[in-house]
XYZ file of C-alpha atoms in Angstrom:
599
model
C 235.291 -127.021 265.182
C 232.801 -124.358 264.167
C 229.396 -124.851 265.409
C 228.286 -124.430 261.748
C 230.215 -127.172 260.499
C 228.926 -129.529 262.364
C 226.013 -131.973 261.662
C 224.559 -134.665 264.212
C 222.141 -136.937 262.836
C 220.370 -140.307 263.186
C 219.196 -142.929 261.423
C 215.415 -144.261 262.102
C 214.227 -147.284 260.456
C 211.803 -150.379 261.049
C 213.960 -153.644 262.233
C 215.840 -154.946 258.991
C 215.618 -152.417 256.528
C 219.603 -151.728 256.268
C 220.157 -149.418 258.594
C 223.132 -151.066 259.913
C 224.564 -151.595 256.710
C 223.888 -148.348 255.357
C 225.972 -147.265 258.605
C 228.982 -149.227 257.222
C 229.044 -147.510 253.977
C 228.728 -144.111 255.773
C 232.153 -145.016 257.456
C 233.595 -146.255 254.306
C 233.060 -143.172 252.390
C 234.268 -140.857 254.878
C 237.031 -142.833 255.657
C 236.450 -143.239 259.792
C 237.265 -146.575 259.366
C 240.592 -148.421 257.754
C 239.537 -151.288 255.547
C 241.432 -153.577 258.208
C 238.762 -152.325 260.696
C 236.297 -152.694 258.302
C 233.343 -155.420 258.502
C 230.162 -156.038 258.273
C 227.566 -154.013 260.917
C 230.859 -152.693 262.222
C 228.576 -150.724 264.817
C 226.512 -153.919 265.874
C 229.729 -155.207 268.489
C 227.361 -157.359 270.468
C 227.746 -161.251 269.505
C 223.625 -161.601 270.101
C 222.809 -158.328 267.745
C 224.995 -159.591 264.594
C 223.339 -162.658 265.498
C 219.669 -161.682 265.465
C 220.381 -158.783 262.935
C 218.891 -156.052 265.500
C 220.649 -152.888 267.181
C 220.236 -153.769 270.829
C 222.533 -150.818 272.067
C 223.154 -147.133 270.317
C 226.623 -146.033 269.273
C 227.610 -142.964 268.877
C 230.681 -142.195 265.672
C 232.246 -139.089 264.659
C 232.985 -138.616 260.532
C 235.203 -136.204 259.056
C 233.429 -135.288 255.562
C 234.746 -132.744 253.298
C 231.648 -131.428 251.087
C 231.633 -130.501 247.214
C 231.735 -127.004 248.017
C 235.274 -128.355 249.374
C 234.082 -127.266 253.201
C 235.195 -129.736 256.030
C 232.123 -130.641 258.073
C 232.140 -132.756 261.050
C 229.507 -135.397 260.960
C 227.844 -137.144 264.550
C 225.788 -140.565 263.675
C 224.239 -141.799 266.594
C 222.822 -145.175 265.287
C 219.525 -145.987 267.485
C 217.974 -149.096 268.387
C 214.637 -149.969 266.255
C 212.875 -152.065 268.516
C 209.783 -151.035 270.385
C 211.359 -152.115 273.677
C 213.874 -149.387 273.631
C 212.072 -146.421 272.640
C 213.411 -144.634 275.519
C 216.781 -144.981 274.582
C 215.648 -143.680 271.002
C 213.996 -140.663 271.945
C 216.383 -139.646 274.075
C 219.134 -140.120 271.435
C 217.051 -138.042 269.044
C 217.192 -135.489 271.334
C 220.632 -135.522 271.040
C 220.043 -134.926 266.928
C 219.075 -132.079 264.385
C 218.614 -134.718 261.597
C 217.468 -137.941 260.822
C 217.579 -140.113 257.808
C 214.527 -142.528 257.077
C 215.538 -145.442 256.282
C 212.345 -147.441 254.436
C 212.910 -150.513 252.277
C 212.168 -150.656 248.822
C 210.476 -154.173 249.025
C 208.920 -153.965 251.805
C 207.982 -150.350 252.546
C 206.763 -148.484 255.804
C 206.267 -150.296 258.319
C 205.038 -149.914 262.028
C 208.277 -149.376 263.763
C 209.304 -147.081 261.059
C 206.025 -145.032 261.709
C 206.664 -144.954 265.215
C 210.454 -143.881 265.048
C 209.466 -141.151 262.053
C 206.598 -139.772 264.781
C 209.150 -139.707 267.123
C 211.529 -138.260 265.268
C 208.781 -135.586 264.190
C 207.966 -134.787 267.972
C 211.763 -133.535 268.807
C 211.463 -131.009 265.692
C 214.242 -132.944 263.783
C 215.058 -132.618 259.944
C 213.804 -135.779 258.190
C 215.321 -136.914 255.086
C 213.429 -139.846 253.574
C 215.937 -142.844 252.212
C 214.642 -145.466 249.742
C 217.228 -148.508 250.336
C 217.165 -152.044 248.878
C 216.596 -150.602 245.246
C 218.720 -153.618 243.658
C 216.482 -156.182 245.164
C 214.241 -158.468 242.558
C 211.664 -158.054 244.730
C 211.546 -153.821 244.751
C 208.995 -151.625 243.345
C 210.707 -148.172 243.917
C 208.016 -146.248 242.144
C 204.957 -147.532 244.253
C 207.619 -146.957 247.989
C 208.212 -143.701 246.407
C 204.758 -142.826 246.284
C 203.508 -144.444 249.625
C 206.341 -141.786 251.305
C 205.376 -138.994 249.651
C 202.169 -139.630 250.533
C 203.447 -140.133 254.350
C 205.686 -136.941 254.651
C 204.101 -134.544 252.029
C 207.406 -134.088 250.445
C 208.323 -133.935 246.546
C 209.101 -137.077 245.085
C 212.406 -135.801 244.010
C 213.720 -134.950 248.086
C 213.373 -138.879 248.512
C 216.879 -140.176 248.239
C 217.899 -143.578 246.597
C 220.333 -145.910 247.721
C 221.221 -149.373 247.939
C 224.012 -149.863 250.628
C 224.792 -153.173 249.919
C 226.347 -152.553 246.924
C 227.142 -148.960 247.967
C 224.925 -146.890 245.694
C 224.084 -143.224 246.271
C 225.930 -143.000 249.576
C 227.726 -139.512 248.496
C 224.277 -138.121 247.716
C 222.984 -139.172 251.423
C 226.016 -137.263 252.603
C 225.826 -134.014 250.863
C 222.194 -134.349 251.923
C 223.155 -134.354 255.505
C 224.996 -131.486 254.752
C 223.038 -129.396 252.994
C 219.128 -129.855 254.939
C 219.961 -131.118 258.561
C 220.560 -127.692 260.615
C 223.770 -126.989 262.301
C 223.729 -127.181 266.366
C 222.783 -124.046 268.281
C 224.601 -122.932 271.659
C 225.971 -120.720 273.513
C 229.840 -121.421 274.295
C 230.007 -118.536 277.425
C 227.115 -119.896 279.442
C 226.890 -122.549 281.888
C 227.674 -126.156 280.988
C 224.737 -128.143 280.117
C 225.401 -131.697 278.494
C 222.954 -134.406 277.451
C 223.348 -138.013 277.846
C 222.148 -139.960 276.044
C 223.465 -143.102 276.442
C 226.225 -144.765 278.967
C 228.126 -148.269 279.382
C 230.229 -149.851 281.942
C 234.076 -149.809 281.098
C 235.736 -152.477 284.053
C 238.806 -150.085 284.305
C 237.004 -146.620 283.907
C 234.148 -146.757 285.639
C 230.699 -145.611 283.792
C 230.883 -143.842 280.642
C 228.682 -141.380 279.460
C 227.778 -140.409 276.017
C 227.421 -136.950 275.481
C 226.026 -134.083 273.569
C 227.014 -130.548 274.911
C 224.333 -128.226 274.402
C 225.551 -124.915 276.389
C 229.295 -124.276 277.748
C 232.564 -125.987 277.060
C 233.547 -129.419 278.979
C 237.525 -130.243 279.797
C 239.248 -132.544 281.601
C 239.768 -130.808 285.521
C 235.957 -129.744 285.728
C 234.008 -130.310 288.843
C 230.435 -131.913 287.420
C 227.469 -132.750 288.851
C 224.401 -134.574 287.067
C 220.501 -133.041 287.222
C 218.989 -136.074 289.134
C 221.957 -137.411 291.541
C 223.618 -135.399 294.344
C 227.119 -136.558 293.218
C 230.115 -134.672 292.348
C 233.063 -135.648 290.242
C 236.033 -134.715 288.574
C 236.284 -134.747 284.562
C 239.549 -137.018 283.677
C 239.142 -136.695 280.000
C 236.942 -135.855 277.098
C 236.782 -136.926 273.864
C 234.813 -138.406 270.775
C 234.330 -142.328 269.883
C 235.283 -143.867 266.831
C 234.642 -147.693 267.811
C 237.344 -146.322 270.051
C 237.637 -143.523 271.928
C 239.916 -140.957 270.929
C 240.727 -137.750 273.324
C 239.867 -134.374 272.720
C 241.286 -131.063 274.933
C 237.723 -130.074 275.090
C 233.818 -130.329 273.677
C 231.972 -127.481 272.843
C 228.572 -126.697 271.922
C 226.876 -128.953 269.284
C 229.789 -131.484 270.045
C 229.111 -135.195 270.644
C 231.729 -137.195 272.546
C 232.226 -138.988 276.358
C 233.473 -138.116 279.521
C 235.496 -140.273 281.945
C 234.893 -139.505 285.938
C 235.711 -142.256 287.717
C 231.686 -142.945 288.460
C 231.263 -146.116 290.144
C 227.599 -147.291 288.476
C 225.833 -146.722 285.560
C 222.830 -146.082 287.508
C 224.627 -142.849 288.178
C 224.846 -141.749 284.090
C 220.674 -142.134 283.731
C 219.804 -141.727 279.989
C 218.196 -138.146 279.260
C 219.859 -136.456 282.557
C 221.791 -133.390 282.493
C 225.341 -132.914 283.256
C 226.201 -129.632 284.848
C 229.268 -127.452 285.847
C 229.160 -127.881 289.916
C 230.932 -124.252 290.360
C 228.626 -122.562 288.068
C 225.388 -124.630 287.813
C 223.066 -123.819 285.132
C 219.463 -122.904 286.556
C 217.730 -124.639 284.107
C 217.964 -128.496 283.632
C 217.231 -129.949 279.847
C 213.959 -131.419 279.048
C 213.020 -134.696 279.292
C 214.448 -137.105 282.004
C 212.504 -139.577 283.359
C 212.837 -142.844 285.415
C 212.602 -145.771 282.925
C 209.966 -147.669 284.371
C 209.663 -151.635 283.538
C 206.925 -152.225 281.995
C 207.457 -156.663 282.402
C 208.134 -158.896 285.261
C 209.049 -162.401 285.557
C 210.883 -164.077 288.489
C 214.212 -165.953 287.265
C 215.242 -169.182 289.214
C 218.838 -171.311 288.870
C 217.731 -174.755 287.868
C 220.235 -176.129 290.339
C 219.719 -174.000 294.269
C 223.558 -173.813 294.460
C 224.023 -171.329 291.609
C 221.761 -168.520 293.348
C 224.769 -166.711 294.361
C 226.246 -167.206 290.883
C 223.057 -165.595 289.575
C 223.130 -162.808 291.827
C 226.781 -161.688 290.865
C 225.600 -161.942 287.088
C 222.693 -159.600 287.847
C 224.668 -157.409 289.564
C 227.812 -157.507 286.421
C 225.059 -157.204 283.960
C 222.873 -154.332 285.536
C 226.530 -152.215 285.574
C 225.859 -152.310 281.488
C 222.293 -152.400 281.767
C 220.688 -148.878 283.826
C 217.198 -150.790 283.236
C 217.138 -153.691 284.580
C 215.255 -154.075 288.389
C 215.706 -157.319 289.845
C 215.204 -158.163 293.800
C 215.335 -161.090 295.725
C 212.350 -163.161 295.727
C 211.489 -167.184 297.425
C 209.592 -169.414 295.900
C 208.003 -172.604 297.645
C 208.361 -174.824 293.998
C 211.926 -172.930 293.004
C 213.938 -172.148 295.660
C 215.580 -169.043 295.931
C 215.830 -166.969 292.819
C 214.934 -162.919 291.790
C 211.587 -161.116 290.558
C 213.165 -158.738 287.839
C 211.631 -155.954 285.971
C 211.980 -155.651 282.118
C 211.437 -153.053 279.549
C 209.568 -155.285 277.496
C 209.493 -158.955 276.163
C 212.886 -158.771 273.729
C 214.925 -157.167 276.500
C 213.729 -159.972 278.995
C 214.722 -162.212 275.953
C 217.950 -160.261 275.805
C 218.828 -160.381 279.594
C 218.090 -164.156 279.787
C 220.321 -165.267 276.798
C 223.084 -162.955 277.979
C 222.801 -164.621 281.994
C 223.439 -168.270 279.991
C 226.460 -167.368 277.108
C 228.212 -164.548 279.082
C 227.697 -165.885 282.651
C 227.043 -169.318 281.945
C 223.950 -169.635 284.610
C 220.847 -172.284 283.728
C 217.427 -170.865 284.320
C 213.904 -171.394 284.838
C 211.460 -168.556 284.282
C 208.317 -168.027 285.430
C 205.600 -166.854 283.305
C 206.192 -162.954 282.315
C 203.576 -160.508 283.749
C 202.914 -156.849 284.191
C 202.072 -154.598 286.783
C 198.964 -153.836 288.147
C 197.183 -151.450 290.172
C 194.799 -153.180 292.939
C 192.061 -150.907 294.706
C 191.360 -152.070 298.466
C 188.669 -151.822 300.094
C 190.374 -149.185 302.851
C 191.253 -146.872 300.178
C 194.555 -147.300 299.758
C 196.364 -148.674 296.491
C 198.518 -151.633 295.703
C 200.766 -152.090 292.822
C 201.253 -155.446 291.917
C 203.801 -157.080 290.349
C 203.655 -160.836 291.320
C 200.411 -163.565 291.307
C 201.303 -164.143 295.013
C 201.288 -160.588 296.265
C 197.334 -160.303 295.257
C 194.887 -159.576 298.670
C 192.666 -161.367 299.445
C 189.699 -161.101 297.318
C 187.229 -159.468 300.090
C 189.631 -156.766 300.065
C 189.773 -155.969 296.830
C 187.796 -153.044 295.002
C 188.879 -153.323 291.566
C 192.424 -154.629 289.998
C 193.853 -152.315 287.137
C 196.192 -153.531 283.984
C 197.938 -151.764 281.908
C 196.427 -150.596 278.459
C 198.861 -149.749 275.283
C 197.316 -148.647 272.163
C 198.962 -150.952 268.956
C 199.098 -150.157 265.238
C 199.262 -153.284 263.260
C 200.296 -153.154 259.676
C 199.637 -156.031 256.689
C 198.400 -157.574 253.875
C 194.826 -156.509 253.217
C 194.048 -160.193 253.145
C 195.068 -160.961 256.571
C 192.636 -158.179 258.130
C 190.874 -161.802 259.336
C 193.201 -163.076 260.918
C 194.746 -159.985 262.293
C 191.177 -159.105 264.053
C 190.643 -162.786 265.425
C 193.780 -162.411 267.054
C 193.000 -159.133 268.761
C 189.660 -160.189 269.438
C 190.689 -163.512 271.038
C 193.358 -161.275 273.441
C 190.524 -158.852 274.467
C 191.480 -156.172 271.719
C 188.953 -152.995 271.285
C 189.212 -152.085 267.244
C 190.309 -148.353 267.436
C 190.049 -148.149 263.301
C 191.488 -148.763 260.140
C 193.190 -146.917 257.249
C 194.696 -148.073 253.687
C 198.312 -147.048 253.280
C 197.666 -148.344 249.221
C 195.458 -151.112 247.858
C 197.212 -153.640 248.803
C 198.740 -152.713 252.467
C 196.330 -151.923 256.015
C 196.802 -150.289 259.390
C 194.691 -151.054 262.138
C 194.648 -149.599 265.410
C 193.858 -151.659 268.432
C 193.831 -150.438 272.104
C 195.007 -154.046 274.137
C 195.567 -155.176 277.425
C 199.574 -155.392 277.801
C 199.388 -158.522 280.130
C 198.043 -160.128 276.798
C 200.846 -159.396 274.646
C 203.707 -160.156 276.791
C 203.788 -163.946 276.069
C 203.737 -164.603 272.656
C 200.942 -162.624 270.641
C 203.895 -161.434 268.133
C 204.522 -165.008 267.345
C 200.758 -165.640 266.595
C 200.716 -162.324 264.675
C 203.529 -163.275 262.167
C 201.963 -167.082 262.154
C 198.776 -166.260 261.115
C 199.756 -163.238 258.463
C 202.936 -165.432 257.261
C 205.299 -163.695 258.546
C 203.848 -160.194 256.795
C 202.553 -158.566 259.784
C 204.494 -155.246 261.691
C 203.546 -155.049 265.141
C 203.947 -151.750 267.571
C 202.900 -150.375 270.327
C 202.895 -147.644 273.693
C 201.500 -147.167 277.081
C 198.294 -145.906 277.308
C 196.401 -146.047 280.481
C 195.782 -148.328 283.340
C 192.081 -149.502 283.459
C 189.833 -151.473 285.790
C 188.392 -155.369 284.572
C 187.408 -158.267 286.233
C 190.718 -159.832 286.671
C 191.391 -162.746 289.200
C 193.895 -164.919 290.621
C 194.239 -168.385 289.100
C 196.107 -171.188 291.405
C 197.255 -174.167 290.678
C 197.478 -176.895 293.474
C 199.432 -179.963 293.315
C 198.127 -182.982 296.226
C 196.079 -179.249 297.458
C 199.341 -177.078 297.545
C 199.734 -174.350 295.696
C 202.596 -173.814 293.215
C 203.382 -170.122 293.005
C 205.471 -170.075 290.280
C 202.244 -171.783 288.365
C 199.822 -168.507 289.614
C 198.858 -165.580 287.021
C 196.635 -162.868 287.168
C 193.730 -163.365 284.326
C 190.702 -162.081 282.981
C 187.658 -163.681 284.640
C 186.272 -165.371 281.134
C 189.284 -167.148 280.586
C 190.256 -168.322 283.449
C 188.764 -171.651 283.517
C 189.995 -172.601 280.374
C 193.489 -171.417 280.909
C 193.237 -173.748 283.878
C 191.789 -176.373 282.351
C 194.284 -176.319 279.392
C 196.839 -175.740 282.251
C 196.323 -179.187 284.221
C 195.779 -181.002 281.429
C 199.741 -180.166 280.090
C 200.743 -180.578 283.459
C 198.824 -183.919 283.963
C 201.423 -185.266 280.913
C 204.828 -183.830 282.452
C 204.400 -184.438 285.970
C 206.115 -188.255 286.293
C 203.566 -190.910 287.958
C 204.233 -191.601 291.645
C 203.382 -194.475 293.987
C 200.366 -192.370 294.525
C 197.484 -190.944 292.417
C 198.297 -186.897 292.103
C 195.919 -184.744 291.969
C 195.628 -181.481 289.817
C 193.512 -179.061 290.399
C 193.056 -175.216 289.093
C 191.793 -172.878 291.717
C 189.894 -169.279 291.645
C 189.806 -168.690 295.376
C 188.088 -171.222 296.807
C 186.479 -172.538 293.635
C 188.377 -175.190 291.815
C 187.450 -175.328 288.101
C 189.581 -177.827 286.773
C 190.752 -181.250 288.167
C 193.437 -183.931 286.872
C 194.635 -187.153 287.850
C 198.215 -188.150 287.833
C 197.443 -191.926 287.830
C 199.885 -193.976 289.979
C 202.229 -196.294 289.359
C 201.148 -199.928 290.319
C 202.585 -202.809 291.504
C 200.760 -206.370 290.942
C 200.581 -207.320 294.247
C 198.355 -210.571 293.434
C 200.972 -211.685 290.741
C 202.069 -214.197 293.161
C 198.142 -215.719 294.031
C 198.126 -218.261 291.246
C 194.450 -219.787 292.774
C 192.791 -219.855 296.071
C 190.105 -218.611 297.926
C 189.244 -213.848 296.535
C 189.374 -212.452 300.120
C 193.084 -213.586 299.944
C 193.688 -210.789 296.903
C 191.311 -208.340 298.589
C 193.410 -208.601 301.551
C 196.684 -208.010 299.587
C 194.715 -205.483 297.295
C 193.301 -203.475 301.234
C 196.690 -203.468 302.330
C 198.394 -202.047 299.405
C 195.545 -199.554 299.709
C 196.465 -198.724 303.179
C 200.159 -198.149 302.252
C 199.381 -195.772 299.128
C 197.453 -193.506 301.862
C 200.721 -193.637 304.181
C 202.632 -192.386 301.268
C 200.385 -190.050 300.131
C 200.279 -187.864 303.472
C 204.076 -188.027 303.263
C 205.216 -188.136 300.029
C 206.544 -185.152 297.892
C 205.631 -184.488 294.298
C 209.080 -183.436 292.435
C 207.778 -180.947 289.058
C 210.324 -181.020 286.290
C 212.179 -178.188 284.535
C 209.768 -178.877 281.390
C 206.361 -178.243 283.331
C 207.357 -175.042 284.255
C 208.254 -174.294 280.777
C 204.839 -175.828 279.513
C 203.604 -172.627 281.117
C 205.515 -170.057 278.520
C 204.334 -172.287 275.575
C 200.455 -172.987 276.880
C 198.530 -172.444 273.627
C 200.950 -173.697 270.722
């Protein structure tokens, strides 16, 4: 195909706002698809996105469009994931674009995730073509969207496309569009190979495979490659392009999107933004961009029953193949048994990753509470990253502890801005500032600590604006507070998997909120229990798990006192025994009354 007749392009678009749908309708109009093949968020193939109604993975489909002008033009969607978690995997597949269509809903209009997609879409220099969808909905006020994106993009009101692709109107416009304003590829088919990927996925009889874009150079089956950041070689079995399926090709050329099969035994090995090269004739210079994904959550994941840790290792292992993100290594826990600290790109892929480990692997967990990294300062110099409660030194070594900053844009209701800033106050927000997108609609900018977003500040968010609220947000910088270490002890151990890292002023409430739960879970023994929440040395919360009592004078029906005092001294005496022996078994649902503390 000629370089000029072919057109890769995205779609970019806050969670819900039709972009899977709109998708669909692309492959119905250009015919990819057979209507047998055909159904709904055809490019959604995980059970758990159709379920939740998100993109968790990218796909990449080839179209075959033939234009008005009667041209044949071959179209490359790469359909992106819209959550906040992934933006990684977005930029990185935007990369991999000249165009991208804005997706914004008529109803509801821009929203936070669509801001930060368009801005991201805007730093890689791609064409944006602004999409009003959802214009049949009761509920849409085209005109007033209309003006709130023109206002956005400084474009002409008549650029902004309309569509509704639930019913399937102005799809062929959207097309032609593509056509006519996203910029064909540029390359050089003589020079060295250099191929982007930009997204990969384990295939149990093929090994890893790599999505590609060829930028420079011509890939076919026989090659010798090599990739940027590994020191592996391998040989190029076949090349083609995916249509739900993948279909083979003799060869990809510049501006061409497609995979490669290699035999490579991990995905690990196909990293996300690295460049694939030609081993004989290597390229000097790599493409921009590659980086380590770092995890920016951790939480240590336990088997509810200590037989199934090997069950849960060989579903971390099956799932990381498919999964290049995920970190996980083998941790112990003195309440939980054995079990594994993993790392996480952010709350929904944790969420993700957990629900996947139950259907697909069938394994019952307990979690511990989610947590981030931090950066700990000691007293020799040196520096610590954290990851865990239980790997914090000793206070008298410590300097200073770090946490991770993000900066958040918040968008609702102008009636909410209450609510919204008593949230971000409570979670140790700093206001960064505030702008009307119309009369009726707010942004605010917030700089918070990510440690107190982790757990369930989106919840509270949509709670308290009714659901209205968009919520985004990226890495800033680490910065120094006055964070400590709070314990819990049970009978004066300590339960690790009870432990976080928190801000010094809310410590003791946290722990006395903490004890108190746990004081209602924790079944009554023959013994009194005691709970107790622990800075250091300094306990600042106590509870009493009162214990269960037997009548021992039920059978002194009269007589002389000292003869119940006796009975009442002994049982005394017997309590103690048990106490110095006895164990204190936690259930599944105290552990849990961690994750919800606060509802």
């Amino acid at each position: 195909m000629r370089t000029d007749h072919i057109r890769n392009f995205c779609i970019v678009a806050h969670i819900d706002h039709g972009k899977s749908t709109l998708a669909d309708r692309l492959l119905e109009a250009t015919g990819a698809l057979d209507s047998r093949a055909m159904r709904e968020q055809v490019l959604d193939s995980n059970e758990l996105e159709r379920e939740r109604g998100i993109t968790i993975k990218l796909h990449a489909v080839r179209m075959e469009y033939t234009a008005e002008s009667g041209e044949e033009y071959q179209l490359n969607l790469i359909d992106t994931p819209g959550h906040v978690d992934f933006t990684y995997e977005v930029s990185r597949s935007l990369m991999a674009c000249e165009g991208a269509l804005l997706i914004v809903d008529a109803s509801q209009g821009v929203q936070a995730q669509t801001l930060s997609n368009l801005f991201l879409a805007m730093d890689a220099g791609l064409e944006i073509i602004p999409v009003l969808n959802k214009i049949d909905l009761p509920g849409a006020e085209p005109e007033k969207r209309l003006e709130e994106l023109v206002d956005l993009l400084g474009v002409e009101p008549e650029s902004i496309l309309m569509a509704s692709a639930k019913d399937g109107i102005g799809i062929g416009p959207i097309l032609e569009a593509v056509v006519e304003r996203v910029p064909a590829p540029t390359g050089d088919p003589d020079a060295p190979l250099r191929a982007l990927i930009f997204d990969s996925y384990y295939d149990k009889y093929q090994g890893a495979v790599p999505s590609i874009r060829v930028v420079d150079g011509t890939l076919r089956p026989g090659m010798t490659i090599a990739f940027g950041a590994r020191p592996e070689t391998y040989e190029v079995a076949e090349v083609g392009y995916q249509r739900l399926k993948r279909f083979p090709q003799a060869e990809l050329g510049p501006g061409e999107v497609g995979y490669l099969l290699a035999a490579v035994k991990e995905v690990s090995h196909t990293r996300v933004g690295d460049t694939i090269l030609d081993h004989e004739n290597r390229a000097t210079d790599l493409l921009p961009g590659y980086q380590e994904v770092r995890p920016m959550v951790f939480a240590g994941l336990y088997p509810t029953n200590s037989d199934e840790y090997e069950d849960l290792r060989e579903a971390l292992d099956r799932l990381k193949l498919n999964d290049a993100a995920l970190q996980y290594e083998p941790e112990t826990s003195a309440a939980l048994g054995f079990g594994f600290r993993c790392g996480f790109l952010g709350l929904l892929h944790m969420e993700i990753v957990q629900e996947r480990l139950d259907r697909e692997f069938g394994v019952d967990l307990i979690t511990t509470v989610p947590n981030v990294k931090y950066d700990v300062k000691l007293t020799d110099g040196s520096t610590l990253t954290v990851e865990t409660p239980t790997k914090l030194p000793d206070p008298g070594r410590i300097v200073s502890v770090s946490e991770p900053f993000v900066d958040a844009r918040i968008m609702c209701p102008s009636e909410y801005i209450g609510n919204v800033q008593k949230l971000a106050h409570e979670r140790r927000g700093v206001f960064n500032g505030m702008q009307y997108l119309d009369p009726q609609r707010v942004e605010i900018q917030f700089e918070l600590p990510l440690a107190e977003i982790v757990l369930d500040f989106y919840d509270k968010l949509k709670s308290g604006t009714r659901g209205y609220a968009a919520f985004d947000y990226e890495f800033k910088e680490y910065r120094a507070d006055r964070l400590v270490r709070l314990d819990i002890l049970v009978n004066g151990d300590p339960v690790d998997a009870f432990s976080v890292i928190i801000h010094e002023d809310k410590a003791e409430s946290h722990g006395r909120e903490l004890v108190k739960r746990l004081r209602e879970l924790i079944p009554r023994q023959q013994f009194d229990v005691a709970l107790q929440a622990a800075i250091g040395n300094r306990i600042v919360a106590r509870e009493n798990v009162k214990a269960v009592r037997k009548n021992v004078t039920a059978k002194c029906y009269g007589g002389d006192i000292t003869r119940k005092r006796k009975l009442l001294e002994k049982q005394k005496e017997g309590k103690k025994r048990m106490k110095q022996v006895g164990s204190v078994e936690i259930p599944q649902e105290a552990f849990l009354a961690v994750l919800s503390l606060g509802d």
